[in-house]
PDB file of N, CA and C in Angstrom:
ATOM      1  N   UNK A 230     -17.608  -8.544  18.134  1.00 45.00           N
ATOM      2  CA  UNK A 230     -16.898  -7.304  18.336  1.00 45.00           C
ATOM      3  C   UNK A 230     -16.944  -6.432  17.074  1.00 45.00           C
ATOM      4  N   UNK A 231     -16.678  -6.932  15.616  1.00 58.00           N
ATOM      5  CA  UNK A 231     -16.764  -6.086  14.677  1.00 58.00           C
ATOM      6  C   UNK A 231     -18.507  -5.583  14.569  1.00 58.00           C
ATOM      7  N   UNK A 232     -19.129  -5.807  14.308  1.00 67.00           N
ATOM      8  CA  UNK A 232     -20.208  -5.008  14.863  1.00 67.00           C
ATOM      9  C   UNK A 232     -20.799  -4.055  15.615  1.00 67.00           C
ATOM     10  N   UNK A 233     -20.015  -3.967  16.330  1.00 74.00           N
ATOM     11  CA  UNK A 233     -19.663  -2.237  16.862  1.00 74.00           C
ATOM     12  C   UNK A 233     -19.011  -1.316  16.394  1.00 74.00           C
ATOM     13  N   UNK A 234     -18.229  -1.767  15.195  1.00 72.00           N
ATOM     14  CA  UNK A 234     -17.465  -1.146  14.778  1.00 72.00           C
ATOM     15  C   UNK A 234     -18.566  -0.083  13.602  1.00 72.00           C
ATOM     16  N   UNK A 235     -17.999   1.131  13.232  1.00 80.00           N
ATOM     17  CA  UNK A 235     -18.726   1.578  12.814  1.00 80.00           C
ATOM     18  C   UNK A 235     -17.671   1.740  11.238  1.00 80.00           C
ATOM     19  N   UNK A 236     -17.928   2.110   9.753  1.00 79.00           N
ATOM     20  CA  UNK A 236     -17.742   1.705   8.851  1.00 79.00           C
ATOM     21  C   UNK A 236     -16.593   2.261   8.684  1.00 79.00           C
ATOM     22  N   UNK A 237     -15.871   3.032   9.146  1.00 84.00           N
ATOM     23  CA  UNK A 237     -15.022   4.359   8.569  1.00 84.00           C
ATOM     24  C   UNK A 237     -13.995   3.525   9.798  1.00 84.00           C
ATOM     25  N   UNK A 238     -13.782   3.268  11.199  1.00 86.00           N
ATOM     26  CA  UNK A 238     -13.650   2.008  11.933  1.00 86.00           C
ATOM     27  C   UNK A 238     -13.132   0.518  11.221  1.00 86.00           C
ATOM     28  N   UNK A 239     -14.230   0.425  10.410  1.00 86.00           N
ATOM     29  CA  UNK A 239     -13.600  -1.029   9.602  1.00 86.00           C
ATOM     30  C   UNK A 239     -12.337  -1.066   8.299  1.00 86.00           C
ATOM     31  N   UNK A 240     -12.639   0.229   7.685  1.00 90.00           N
ATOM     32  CA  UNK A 240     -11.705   0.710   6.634  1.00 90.00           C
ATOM     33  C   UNK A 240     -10.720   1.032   7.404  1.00 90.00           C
ATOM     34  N   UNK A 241      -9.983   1.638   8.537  1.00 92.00           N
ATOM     35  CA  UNK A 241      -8.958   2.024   8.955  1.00 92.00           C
ATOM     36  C   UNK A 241      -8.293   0.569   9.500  1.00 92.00           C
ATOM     37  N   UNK A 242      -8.752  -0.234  10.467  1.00 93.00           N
ATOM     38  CA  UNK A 242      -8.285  -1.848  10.288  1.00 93.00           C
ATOM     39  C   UNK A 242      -7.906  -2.705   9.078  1.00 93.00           C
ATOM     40  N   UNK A 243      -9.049  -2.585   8.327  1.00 94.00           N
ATOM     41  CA  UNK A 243      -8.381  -3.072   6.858  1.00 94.00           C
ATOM     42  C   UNK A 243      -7.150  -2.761   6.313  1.00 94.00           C
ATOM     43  N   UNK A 244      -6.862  -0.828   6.343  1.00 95.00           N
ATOM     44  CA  UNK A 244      -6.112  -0.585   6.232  1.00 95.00           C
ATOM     45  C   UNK A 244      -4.554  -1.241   6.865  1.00 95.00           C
ATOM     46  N   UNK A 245      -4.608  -0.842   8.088  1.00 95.00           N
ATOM     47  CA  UNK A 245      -3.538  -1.477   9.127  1.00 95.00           C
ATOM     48  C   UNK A 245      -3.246  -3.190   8.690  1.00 95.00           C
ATOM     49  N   UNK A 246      -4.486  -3.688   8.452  1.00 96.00           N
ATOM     50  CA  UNK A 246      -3.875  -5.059   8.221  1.00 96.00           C
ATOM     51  C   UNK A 246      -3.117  -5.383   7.099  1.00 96.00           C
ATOM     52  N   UNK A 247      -3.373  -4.380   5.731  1.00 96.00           N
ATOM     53  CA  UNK A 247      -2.845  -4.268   4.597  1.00 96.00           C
ATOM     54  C   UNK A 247      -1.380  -4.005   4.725  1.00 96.00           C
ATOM     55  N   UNK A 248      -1.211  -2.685   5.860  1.00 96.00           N
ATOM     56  CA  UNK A 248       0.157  -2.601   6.148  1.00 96.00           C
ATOM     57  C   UNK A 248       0.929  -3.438   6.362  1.00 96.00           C
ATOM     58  N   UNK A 249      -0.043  -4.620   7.353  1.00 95.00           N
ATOM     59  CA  UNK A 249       1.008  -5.879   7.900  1.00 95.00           C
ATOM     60  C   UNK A 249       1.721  -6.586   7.027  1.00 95.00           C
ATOM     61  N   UNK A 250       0.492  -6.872   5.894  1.00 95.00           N
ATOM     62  CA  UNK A 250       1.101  -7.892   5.200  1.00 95.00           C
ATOM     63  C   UNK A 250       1.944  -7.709   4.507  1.00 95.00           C
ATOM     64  N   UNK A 251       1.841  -6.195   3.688  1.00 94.00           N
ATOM     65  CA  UNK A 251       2.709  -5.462   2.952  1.00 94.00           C
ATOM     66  C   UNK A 251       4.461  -5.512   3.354  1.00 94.00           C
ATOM     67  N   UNK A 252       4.604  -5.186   4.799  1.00 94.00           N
ATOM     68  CA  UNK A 252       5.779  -5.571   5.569  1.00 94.00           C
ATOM     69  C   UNK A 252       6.373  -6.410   5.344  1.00 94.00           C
ATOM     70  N   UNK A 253       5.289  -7.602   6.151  1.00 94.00           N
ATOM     71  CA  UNK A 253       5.903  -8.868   6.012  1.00 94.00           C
ATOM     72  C   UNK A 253       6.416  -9.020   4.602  1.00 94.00           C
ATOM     73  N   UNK A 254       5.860  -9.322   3.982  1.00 93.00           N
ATOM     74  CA  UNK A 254       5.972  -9.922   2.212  1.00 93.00           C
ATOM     75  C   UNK A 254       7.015  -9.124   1.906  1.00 93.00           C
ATOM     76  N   UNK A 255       7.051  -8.004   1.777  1.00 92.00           N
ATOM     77  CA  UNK A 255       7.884  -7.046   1.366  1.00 92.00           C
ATOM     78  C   UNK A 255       9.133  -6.586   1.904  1.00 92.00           C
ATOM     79  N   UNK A 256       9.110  -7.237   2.996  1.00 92.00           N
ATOM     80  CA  UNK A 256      10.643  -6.841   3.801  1.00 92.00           C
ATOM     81  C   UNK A 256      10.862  -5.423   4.070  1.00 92.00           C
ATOM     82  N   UNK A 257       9.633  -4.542   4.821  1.00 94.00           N
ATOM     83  CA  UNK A 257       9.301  -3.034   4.678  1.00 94.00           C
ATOM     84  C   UNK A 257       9.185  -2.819   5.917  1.00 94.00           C
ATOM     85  N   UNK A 258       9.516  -1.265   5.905  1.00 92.00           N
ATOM     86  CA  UNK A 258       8.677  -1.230   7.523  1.00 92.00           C
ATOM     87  C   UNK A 258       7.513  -0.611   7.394  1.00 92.00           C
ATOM     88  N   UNK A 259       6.279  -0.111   8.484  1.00 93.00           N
ATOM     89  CA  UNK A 259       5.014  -0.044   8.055  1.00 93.00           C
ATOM     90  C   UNK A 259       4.642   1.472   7.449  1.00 93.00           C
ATOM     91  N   UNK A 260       5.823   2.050   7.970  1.00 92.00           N
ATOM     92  CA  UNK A 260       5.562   3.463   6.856  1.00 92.00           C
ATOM     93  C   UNK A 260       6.105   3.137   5.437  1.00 92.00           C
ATOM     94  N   UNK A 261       6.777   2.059   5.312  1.00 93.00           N
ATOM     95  CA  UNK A 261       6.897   2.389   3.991  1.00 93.00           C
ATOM     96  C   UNK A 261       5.912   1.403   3.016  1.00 93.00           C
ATOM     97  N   UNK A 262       5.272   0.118   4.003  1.00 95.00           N
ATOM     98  CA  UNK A 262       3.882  -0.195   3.152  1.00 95.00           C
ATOM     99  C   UNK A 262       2.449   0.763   2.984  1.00 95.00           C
ATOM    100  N   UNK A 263       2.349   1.732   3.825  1.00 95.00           N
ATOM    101  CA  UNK A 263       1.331   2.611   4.177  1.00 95.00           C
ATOM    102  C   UNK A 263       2.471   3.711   2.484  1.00 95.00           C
ATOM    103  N   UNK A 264       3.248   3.712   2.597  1.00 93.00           N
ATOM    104  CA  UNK A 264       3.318   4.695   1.130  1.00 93.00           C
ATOM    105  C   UNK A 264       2.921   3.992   0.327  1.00 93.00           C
ATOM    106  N   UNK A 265       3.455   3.285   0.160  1.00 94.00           N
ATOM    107  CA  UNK A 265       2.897   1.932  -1.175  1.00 94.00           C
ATOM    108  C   UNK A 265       1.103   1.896  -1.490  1.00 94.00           C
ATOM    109  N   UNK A 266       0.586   1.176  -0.161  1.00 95.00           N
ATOM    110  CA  UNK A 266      -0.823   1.504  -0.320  1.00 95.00           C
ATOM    111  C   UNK A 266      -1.064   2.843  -0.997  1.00 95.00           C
ATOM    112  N   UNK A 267      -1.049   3.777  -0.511  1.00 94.00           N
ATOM    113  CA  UNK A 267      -1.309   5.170  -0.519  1.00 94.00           C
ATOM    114  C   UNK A 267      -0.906   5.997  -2.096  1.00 94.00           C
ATOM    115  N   UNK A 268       0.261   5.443  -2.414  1.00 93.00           N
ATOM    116  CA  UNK A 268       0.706   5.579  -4.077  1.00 93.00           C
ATOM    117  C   UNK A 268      -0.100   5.104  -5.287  1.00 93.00           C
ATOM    118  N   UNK A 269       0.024   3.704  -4.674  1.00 94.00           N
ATOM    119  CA  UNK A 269      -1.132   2.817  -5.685  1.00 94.00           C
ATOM    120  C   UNK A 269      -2.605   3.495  -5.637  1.00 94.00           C
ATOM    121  N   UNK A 270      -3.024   3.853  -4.653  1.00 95.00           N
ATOM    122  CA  UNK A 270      -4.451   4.089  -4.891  1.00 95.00           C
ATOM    123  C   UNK A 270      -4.064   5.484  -5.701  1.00 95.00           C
ATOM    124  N   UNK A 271      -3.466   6.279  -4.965  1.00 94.00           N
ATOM    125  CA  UNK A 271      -3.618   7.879  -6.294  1.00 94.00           C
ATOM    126  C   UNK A 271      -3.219   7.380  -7.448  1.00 94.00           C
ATOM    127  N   UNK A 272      -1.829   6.786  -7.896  1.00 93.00           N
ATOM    128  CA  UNK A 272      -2.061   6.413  -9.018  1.00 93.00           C
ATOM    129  C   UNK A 272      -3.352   5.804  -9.804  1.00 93.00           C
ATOM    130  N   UNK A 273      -4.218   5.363  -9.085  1.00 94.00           N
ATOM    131  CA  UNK A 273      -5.329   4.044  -9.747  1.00 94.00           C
ATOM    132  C   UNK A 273      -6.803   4.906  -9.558  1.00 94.00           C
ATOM    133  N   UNK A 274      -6.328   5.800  -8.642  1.00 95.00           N
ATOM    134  CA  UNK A 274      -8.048   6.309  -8.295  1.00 95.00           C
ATOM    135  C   UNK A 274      -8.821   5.817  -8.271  1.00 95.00           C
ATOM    136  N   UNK A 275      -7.851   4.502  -6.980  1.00 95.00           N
ATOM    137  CA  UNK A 275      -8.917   3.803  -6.129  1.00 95.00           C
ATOM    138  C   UNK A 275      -8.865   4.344  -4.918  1.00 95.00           C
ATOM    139  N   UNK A 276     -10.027   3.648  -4.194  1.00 95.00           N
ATOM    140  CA  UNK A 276      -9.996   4.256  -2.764  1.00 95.00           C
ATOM    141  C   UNK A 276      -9.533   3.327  -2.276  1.00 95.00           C
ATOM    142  N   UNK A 277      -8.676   4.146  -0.699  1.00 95.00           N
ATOM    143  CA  UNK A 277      -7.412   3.382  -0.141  1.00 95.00           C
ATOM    144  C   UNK A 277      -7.999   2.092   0.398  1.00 95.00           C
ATOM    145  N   UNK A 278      -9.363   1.918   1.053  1.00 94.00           N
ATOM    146  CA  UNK A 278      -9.448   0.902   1.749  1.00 94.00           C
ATOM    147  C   UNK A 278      -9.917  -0.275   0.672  1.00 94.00           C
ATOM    148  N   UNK A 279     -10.172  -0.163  -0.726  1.00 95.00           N
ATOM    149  CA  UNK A 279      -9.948  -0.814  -1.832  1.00 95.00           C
ATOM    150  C   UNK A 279      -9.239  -1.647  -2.203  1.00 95.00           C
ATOM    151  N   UNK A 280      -8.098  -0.444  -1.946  1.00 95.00           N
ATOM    152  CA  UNK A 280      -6.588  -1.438  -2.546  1.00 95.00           C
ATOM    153  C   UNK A 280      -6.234  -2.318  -1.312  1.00 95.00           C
ATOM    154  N   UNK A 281      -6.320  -1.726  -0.073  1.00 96.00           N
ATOM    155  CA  UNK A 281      -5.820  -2.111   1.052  1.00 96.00           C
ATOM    156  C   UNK A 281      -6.735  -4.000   0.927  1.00 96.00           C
ATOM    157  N   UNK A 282      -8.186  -3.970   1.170  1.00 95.00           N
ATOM    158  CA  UNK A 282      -9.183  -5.350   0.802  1.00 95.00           C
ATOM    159  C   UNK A 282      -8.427  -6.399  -0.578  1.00 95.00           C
ATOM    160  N   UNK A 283      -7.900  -5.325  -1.170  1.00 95.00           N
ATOM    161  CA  UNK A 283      -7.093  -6.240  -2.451  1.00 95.00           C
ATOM    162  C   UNK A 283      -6.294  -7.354  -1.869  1.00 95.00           C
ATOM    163  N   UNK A 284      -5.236  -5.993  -1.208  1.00 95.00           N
ATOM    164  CA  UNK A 284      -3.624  -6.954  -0.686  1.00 95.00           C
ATOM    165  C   UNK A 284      -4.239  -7.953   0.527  1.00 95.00           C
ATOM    166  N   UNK A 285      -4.688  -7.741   1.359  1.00 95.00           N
ATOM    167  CA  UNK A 285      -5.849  -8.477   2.371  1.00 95.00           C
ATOM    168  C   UNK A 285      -5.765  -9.582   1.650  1.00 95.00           C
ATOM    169  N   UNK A 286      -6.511  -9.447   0.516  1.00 95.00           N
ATOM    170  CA  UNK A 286      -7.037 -11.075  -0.263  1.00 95.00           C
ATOM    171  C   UNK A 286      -6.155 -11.254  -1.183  1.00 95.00           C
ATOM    172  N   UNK A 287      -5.202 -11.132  -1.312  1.00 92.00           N
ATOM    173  CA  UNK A 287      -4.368 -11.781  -2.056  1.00 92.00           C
ATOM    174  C   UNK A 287      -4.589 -11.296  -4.003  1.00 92.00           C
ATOM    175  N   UNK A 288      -5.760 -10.536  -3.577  1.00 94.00           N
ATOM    176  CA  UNK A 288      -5.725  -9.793  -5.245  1.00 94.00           C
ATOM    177  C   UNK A 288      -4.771  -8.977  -6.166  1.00 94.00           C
ATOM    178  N   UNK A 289      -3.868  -8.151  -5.238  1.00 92.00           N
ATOM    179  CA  UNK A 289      -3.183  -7.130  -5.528  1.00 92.00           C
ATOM    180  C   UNK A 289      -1.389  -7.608  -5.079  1.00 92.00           C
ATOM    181  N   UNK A 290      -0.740  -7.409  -5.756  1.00 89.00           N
ATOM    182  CA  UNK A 290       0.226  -7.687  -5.080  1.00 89.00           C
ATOM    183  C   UNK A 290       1.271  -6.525  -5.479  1.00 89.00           C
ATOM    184  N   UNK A 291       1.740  -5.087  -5.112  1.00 90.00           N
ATOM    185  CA  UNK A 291       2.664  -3.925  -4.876  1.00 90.00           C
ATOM    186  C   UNK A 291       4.194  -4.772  -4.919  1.00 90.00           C
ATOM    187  N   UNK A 292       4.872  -3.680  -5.682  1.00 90.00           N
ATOM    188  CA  UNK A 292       6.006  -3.799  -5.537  1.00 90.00           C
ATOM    189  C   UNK A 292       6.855  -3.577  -4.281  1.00 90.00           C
ATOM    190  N   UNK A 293       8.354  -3.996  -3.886  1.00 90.00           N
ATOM    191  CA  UNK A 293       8.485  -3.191  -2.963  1.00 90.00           C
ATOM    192  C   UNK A 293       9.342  -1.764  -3.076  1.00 90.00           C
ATOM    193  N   UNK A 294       9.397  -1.544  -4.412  1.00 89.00           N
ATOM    194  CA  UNK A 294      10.301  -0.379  -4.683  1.00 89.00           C
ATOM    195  C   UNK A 294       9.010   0.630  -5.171  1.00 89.00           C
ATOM    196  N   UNK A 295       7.736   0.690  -5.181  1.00 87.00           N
ATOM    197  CA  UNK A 295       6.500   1.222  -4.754  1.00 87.00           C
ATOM    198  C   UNK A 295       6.431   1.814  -3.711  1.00 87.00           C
ATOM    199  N   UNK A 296       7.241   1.095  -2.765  1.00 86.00           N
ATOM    200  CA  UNK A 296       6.875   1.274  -1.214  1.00 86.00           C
ATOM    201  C   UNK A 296       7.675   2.028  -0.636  1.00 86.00           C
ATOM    202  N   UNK A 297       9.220   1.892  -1.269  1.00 81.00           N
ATOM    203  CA  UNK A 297      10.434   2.755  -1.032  1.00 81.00           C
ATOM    204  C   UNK A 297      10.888   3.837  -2.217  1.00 81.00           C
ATOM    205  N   UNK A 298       9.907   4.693  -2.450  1.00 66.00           N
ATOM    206  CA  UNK A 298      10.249   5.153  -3.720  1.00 66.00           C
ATOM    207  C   UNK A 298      11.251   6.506  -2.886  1.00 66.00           C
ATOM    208  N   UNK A 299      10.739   7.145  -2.180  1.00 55.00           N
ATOM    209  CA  UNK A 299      11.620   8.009  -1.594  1.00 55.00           C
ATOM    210  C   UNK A 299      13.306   7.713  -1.167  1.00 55.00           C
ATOM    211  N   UNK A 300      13.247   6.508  -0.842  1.00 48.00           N
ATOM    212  CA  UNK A 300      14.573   5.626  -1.173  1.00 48.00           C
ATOM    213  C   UNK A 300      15.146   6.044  -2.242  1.00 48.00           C
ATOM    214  N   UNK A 301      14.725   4.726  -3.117  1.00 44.00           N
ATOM    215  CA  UNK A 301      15.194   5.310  -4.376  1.00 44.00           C
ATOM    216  C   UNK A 301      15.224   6.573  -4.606  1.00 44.00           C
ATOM    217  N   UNK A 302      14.133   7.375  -4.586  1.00 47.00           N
ATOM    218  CA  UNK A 302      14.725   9.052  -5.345  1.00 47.00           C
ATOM    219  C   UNK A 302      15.810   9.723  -4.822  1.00 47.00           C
ATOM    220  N   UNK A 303      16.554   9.139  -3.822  1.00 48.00           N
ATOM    221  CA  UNK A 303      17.665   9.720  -3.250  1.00 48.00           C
ATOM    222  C   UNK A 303      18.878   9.213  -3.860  1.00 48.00           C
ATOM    223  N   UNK A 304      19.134   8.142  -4.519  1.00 44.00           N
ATOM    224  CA  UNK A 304      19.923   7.480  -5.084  1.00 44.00           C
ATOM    225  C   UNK A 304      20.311   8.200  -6.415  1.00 44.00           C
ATOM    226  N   UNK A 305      21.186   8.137  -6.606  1.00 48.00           N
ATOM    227  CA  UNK A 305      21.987   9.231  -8.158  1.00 48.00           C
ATOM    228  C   UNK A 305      21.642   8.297  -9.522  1.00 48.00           C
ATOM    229  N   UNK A 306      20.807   9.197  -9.847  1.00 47.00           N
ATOM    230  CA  UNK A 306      20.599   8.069 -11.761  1.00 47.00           C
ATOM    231  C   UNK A 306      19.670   7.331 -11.263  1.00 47.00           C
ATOM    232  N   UNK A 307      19.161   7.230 -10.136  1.00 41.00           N
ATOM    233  CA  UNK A 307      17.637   5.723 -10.636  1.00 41.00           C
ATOM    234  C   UNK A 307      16.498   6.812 -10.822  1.00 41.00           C
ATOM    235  N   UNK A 308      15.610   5.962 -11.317  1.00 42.00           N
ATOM    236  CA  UNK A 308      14.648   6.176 -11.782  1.00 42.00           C
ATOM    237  C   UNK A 308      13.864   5.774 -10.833  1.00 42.00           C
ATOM    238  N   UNK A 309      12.301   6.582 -10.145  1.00 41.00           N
ATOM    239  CA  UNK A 309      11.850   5.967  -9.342  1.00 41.00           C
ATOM    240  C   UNK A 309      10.807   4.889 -10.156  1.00 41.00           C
ATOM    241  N   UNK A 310      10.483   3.879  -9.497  1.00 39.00           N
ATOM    242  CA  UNK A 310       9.544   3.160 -10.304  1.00 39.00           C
ATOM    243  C   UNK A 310       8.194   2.923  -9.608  1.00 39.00           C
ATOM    244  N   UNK A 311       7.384   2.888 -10.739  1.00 43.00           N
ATOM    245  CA  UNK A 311       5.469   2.847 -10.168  1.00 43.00           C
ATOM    246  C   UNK A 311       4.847   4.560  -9.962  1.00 43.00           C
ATOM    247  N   UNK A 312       5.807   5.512 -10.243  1.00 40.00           N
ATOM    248  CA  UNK A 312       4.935   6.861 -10.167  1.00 40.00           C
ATOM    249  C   UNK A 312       4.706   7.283 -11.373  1.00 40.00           C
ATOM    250  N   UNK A 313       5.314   6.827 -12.326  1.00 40.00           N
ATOM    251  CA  UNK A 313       4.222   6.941 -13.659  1.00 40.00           C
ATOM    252  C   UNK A 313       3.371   6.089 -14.179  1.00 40.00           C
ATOM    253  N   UNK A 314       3.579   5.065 -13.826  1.00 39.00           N
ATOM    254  CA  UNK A 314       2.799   3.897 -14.239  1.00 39.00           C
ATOM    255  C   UNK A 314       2.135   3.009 -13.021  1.00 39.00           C
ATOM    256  N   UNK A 315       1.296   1.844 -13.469  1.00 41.00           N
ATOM    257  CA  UNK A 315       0.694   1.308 -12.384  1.00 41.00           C
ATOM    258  C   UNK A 315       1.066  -0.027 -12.430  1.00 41.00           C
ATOM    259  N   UNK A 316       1.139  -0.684 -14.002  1.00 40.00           N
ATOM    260  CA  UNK A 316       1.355  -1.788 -14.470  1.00 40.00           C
ATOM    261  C   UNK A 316       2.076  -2.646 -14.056  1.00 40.00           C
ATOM    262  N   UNK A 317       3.151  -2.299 -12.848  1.00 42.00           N
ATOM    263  CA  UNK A 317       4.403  -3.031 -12.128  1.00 42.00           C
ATOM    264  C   UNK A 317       3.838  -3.500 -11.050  1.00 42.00           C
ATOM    265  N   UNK A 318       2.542  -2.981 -10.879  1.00 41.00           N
ATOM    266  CA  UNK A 318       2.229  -3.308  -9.214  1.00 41.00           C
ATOM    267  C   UNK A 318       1.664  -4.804  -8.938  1.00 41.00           C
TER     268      UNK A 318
END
């Protein structure tokens, strides 16, 4: 079946599966692992289906306050964390 798939097809699954795991692990829901992905790569100026193959394999592992930063920025006095830096992820 993946063989029909055409490449741009395989990166958007990767993606989605990245979301899953991101969830799970993270106690997230999938919009807020799809921010996470999506943060990390602009921060890193990687490409998304990159980072996404990372978390997949166990290379990468995101915070989950990465993932909820809009959370946090609503909160009085925190600081969001992972949008200036990458090093937490």
């Amino acid at each position: 079946m993946a063989e029909g798939l055409n490449p741009r097809d395989w990166r958007d699954i990767q993606i989605l599966r990245a979301q899953g795991v991101l969830a799970e692990v993270l106690t997230v829901d999938v919009g807020e692992a799809d921010r996470g992905l999506r943060t990390y790569a602009a921060m890193t100026g990687t490409a998304l289906h990159e980072v996404a193959q990372q978390v997949i394999y166990g290379e990468l592992s995101l915070t989950r306050e990465l993932c909820v930063t809009e959370e946090l920025s609503r909160l009085p006095g925190r600081r969001v964390l992972g949008r200036d830096r990458a090093e937490g992820c």
